Each structure stands twice: as structure tokens, then as C-alpha cells.
PDB file of C-alpha atoms (C1' of nucleotides) in Angstrom:
ATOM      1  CA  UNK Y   1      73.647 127.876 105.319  1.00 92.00           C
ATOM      2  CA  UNK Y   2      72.975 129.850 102.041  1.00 96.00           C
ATOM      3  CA  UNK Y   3      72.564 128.136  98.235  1.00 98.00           C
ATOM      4  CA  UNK Y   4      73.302 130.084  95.352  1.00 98.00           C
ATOM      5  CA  UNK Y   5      74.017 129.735  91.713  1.00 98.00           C
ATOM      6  CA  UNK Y   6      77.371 130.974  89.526  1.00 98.00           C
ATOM      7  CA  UNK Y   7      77.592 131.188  86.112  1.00 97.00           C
ATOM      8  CA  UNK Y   8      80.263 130.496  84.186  1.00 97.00           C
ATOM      9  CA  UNK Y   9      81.084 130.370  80.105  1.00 96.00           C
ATOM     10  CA  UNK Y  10      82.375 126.996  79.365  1.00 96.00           C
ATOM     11  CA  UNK Y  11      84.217 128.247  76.882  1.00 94.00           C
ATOM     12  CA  UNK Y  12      86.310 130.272  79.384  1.00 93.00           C
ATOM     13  CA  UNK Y  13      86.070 128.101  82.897  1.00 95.00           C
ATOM     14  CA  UNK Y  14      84.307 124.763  82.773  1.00 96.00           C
ATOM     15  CA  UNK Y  15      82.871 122.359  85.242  1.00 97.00           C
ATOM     16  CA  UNK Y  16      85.632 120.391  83.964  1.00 97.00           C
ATOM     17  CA  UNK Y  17      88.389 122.764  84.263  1.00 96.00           C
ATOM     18  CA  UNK Y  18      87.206 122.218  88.014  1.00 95.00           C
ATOM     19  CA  UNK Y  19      87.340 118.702  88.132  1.00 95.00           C
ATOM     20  CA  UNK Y  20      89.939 118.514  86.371  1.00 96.00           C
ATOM     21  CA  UNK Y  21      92.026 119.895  89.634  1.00 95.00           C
ATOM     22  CA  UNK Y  22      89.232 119.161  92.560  1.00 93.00           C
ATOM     23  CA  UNK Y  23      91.788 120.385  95.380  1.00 95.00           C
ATOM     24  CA  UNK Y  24      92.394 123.677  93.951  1.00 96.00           C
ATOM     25  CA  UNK Y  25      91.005 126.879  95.337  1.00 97.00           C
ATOM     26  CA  UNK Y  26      89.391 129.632  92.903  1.00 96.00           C
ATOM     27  CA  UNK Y  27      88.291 132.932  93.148  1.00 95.00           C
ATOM     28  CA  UNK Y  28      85.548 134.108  91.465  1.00 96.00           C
ATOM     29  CA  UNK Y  29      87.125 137.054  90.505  1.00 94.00           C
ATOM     30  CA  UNK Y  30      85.273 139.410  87.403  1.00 93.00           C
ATOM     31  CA  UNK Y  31      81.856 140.537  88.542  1.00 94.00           C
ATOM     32  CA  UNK Y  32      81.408 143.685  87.981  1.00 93.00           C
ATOM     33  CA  UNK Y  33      77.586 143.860  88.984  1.00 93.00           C
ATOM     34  CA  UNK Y  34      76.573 145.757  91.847  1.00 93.00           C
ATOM     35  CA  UNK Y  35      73.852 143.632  92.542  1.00 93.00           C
ATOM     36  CA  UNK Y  36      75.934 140.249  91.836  1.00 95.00           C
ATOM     37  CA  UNK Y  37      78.642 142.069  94.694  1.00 95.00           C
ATOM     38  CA  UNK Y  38      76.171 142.612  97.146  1.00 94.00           C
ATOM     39  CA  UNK Y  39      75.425 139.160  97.498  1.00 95.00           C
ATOM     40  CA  UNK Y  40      79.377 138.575  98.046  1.00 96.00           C
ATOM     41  CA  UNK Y  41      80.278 140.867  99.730  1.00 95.00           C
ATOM     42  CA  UNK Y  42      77.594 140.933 102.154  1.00 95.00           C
ATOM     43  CA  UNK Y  43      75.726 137.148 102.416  1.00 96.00           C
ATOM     44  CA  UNK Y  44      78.341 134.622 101.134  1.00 97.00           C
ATOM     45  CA  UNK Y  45      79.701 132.786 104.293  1.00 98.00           C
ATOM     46  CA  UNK Y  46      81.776 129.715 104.730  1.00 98.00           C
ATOM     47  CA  UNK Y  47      79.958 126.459 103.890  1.00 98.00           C
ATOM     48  CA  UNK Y  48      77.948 128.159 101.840  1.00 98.00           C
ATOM     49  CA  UNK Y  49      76.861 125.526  98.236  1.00 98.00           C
ATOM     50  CA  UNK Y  50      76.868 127.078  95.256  1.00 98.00           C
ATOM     51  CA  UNK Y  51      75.564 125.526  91.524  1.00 98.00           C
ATOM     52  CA  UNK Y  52      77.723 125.895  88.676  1.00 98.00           C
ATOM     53  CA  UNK Y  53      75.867 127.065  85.722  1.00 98.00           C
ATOM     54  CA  UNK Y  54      76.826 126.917  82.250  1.00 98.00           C
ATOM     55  CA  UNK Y  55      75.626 129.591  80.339  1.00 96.00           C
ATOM     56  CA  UNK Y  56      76.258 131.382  76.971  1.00 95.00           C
ATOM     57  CA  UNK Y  57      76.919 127.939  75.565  1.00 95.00           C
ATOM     58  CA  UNK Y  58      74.814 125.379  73.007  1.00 95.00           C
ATOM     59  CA  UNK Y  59      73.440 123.679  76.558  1.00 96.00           C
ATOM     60  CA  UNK Y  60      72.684 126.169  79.321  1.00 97.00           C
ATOM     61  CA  UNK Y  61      72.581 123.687  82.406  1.00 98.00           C
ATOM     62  CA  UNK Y  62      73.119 123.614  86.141  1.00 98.00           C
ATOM     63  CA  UNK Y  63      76.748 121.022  86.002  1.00 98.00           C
ATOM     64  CA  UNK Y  64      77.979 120.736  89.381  1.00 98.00           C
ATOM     65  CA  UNK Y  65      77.993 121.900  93.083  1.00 98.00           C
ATOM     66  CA  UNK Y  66      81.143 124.198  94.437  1.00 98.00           C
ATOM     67  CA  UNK Y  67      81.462 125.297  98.243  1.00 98.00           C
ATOM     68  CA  UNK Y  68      82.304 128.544  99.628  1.00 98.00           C
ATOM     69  CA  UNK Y  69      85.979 128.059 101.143  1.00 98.00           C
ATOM     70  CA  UNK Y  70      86.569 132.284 102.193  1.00 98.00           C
ATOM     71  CA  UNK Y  71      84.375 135.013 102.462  1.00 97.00           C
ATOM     72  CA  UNK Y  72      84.419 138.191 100.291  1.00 95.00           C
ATOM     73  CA  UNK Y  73      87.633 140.372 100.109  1.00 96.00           C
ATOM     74  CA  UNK Y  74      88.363 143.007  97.366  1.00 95.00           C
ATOM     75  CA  UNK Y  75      88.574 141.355  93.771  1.00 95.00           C
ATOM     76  CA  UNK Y  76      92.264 142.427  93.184  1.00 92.00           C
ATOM     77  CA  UNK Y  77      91.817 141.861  89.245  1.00 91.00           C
ATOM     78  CA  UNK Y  78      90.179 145.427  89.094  1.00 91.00           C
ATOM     79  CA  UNK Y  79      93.480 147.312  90.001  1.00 90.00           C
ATOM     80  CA  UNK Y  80      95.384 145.571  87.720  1.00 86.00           C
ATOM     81  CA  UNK Y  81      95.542 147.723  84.553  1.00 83.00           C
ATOM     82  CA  UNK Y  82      96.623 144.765  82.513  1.00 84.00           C
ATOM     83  CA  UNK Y  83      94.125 142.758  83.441  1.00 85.00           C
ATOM     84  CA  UNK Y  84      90.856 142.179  81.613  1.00 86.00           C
ATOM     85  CA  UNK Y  85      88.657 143.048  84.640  1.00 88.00           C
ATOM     86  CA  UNK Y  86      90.738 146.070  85.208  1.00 88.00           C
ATOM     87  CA  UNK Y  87      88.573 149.048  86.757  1.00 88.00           C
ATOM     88  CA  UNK Y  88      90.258 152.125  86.649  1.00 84.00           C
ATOM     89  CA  UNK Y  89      87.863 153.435  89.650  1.00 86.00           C
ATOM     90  CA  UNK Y  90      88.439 150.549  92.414  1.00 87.00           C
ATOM     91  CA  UNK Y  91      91.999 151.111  93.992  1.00 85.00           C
ATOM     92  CA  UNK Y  92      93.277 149.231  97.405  1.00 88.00           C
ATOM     93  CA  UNK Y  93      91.989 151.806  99.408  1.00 86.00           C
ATOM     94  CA  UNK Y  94      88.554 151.909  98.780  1.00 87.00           C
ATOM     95  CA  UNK Y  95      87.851 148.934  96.880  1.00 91.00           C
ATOM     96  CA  UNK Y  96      84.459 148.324  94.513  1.00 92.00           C
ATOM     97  CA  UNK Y  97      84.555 144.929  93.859  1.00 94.00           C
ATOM     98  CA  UNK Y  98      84.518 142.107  95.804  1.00 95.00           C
ATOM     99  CA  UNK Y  99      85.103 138.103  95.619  1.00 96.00           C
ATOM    100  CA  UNK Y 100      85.019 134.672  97.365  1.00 97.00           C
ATOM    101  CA  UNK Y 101      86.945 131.918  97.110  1.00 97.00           C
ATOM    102  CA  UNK Y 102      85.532 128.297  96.620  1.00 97.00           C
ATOM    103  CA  UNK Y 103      86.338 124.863  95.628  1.00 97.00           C
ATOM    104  CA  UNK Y 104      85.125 121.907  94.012  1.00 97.00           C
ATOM    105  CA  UNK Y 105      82.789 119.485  95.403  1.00 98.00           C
ATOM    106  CA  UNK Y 106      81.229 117.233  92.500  1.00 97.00           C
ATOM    107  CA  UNK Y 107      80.006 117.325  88.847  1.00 97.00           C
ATOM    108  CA  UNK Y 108      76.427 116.162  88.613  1.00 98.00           C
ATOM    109  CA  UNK Y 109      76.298 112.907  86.590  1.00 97.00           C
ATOM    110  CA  UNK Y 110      74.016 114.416  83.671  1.00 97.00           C
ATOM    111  CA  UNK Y 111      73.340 118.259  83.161  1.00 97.00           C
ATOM    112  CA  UNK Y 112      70.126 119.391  84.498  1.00 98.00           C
ATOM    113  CA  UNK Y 113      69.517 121.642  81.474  1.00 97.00           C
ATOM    114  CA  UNK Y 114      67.877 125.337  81.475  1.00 97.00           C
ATOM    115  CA  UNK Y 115      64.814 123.383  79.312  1.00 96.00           C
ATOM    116  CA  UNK Y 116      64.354 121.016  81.887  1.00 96.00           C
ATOM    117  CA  UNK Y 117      64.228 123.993  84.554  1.00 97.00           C
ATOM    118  CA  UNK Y 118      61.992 126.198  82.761  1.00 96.00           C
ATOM    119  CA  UNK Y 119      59.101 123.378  82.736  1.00 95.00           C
ATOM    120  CA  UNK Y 120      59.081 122.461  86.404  1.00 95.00           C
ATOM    121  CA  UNK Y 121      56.130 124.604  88.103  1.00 94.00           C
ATOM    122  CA  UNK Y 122      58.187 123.982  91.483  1.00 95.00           C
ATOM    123  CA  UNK Y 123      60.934 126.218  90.118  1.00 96.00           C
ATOM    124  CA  UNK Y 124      58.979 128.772  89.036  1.00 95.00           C
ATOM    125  CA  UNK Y 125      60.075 131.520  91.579  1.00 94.00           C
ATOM    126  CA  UNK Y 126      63.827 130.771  90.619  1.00 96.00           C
ATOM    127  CA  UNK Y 127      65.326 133.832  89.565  1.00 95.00           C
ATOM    128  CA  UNK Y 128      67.328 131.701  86.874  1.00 96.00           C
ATOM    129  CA  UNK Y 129      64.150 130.640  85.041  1.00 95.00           C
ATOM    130  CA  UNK Y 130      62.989 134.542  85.395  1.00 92.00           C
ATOM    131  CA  UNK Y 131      62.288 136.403  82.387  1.00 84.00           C
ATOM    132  CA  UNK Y 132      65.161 139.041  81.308  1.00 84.00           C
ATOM    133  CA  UNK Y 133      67.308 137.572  84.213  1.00 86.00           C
ATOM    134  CA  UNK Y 134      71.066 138.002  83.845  1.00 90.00           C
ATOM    135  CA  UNK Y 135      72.467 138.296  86.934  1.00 93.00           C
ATOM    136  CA  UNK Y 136      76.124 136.085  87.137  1.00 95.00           C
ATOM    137  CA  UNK Y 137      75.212 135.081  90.967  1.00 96.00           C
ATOM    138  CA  UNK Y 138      71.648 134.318  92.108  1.00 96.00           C
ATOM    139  CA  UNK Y 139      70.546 132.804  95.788  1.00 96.00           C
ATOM    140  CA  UNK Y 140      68.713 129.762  95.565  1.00 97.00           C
ATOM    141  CA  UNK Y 141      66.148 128.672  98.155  1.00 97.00           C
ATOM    142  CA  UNK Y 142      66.644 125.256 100.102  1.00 97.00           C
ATOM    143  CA  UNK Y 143      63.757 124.108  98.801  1.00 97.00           C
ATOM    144  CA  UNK Y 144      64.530 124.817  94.746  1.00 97.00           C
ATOM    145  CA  UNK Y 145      68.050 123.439  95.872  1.00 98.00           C
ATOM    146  CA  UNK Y 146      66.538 120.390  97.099  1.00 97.00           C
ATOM    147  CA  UNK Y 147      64.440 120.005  94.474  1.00 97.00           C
ATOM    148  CA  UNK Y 148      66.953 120.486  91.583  1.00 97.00           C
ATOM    149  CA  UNK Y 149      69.335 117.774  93.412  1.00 97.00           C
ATOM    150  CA  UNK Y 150      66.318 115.536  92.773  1.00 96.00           C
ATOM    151  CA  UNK Y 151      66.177 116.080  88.912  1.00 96.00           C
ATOM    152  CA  UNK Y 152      69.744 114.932  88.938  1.00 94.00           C
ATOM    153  CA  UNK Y 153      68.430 111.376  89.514  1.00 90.00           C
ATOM    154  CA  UNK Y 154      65.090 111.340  88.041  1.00 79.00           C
TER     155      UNK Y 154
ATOM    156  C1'  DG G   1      67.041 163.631  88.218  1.00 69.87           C
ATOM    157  C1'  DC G   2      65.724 162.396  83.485  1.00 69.87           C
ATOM    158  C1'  DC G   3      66.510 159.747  79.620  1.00 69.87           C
ATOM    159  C1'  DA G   4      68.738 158.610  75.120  1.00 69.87           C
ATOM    160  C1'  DA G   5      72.573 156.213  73.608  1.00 69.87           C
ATOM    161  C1'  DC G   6      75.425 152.637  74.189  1.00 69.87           C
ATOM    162  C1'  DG G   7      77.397 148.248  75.869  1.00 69.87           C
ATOM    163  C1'  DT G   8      76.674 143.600  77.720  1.00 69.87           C
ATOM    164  C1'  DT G   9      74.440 139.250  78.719  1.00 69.87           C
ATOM    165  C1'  DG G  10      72.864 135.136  77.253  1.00 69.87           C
ATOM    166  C1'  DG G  11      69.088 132.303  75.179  1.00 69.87           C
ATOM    167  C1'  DC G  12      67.849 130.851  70.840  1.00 69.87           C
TER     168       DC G  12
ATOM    169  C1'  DG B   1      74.248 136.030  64.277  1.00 69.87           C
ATOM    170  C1'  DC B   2      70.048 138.028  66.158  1.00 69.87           C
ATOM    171  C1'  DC B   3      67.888 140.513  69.510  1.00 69.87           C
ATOM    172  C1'  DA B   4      65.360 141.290  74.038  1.00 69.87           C
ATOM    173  C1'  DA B   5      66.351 142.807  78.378  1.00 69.87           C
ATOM    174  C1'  DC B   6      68.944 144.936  81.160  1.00 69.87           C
ATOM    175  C1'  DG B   7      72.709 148.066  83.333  1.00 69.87           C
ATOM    176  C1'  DT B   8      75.700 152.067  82.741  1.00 69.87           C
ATOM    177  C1'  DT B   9      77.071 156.505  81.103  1.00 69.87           C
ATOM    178  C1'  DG B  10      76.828 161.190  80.393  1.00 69.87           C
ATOM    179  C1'  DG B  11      74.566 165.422  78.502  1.00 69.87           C
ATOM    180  C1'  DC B  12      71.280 168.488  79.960  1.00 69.87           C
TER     181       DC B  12
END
DNA sequence: GCCAACGTTGGC
DNA sequence: GCCAACGTTGGC
């Protein structure tokens, strides 16, 4: 089992957009970071946790957990000219972007807030609390994952 | 292959 | 809105 960490603009897709409907399935459709892909495409697997990040907003904050429900398959937003993700150089045939599906599990009962990240030495090593980091998907270690659920309560 | 210009991310 | 830190593009 793998932990990672998605970000998200509130003001576009919300923890509460997801809670709002906590049987629906999403996919994460949009990156368009080769790095960010990778980690799709190549080490997302079923089961798989995932945080759900806020960022780009008045409180950057870890909000919730969602769960890997199907592994990668091509991102079908980028051959969509209309679309806002559109990619004029990934077509059906060869594909260059890739997503996953997941879904819901819970909101956390208080944000646990970039701040309060960035002042834990345990978290140090997270690549969210890195400086200049701006990947969209990150892994996160079982231990940091562990640890962060514990802030939730503190 | 280098690198300047440009675009994007995202905290503040 | 500012700007640092990237990533991407494209001329050479």
C-alpha cells in the first residue's frame, strides 16, 4: 500500500464538493506534469490513500483522505479540443497523459494547515513542506502519513 | 545540447 | 497582486 498527496484549488474542486456526493467516483483528470504522471501511471494501485490538499487558497491545508478506486488509463480530457486540458500532442493511440480514478473516504474534522506542517521536524523530508515544491501529486511515506493522521487529533 | 524567454504554480 | 521557483519551448 502506497500514500500520496493531491492537490486541488478549492475554488475549482473542494473537499466539500467530495463530500458533498461521498459515493461518486472521480478522475483526476488535468495533470499535465511528467513527473506528477509517472507516479500514475506507473505506482498508483488499488487501495492506494491519498490526502487531499488545498492549495492556491487563503488556507493551504491537508482536508481529507480519498482512496484509489482504478489504476491509471489515458486522461481522455487531452484529446478533447474543447476541453480545457486539451493537448493537441496526446491522441488515443499513443496517449501522454494518464489518470486514476478515486473516491471519497472522509474529511478530517479540522484542517491540518501548511503552517502547522512546516514546523513539525518529523515532516521535514515531506516533499510538500520542500522548498520550491510544486508538484500536483507527491508520495507520502507511512510514517509522515501516520504522523499527520495524528495532528488531526492533537 | 545550451540557454534565454516565457508560462505556470502556489505561498504569502 | 507579487514574485520565487520551477518546467517548457524553441532558436541556435
Amino acid at each position: 500500500m502506497n500514500y500520496w498527496l493531491m492537490k486541488s484549488e478549492p475554488s475549482v474542486f473542494s473537499i466539500d464538493d467530495l463530500a458533498n456526493k461521498p459515493n461518486q467516483i472521480y478522475c483526476w483528470d488535468g495533470v499535465r506534469n511528467y513527473q506528477a504522471r509517472n507516479m500514475m501511471r506507473d505506482d498508483m494501485k488499488n487501495g492506494d490513500l491519498a490526502f487531499f490538499y488545498h492549495s492556491n487558497c487563503a488556507e493551504p491545508a491537508i482536508v481529507g483522505i480519498m482512496q484509489v478506486v482504478k489504476e491509471s488509463y489515458p486522461d481522455f480530457s487531452a484529446f478533447d479540443e474543447n476541453d480545457k486540458y486539451f493537448d493537441p500532442k496526446s491522441n488515443p493511440n499513443n496517449p501522454r497523459w494518464f489518470m486514476v480514478d478515486l473516491k471519497f473516504i472522509r474529511k478530517f474534522s479540522r484542517p491540518i494547515t501548511l503552517k502547522e506542517l512546516k514546523i513539525v521536524p518529523q515532516l521535514a523530508d515531506l516533499a510538500l513542506v520542500r522548498r520550491g515544491n510544486r508538484l500536483s501529486i507527491m508520495p507520502v511515506a507511512a510514517t509522515q502519513w501516520d504522523f499527520i493522521l495524528n495532528l488531526e487529533t492533537d
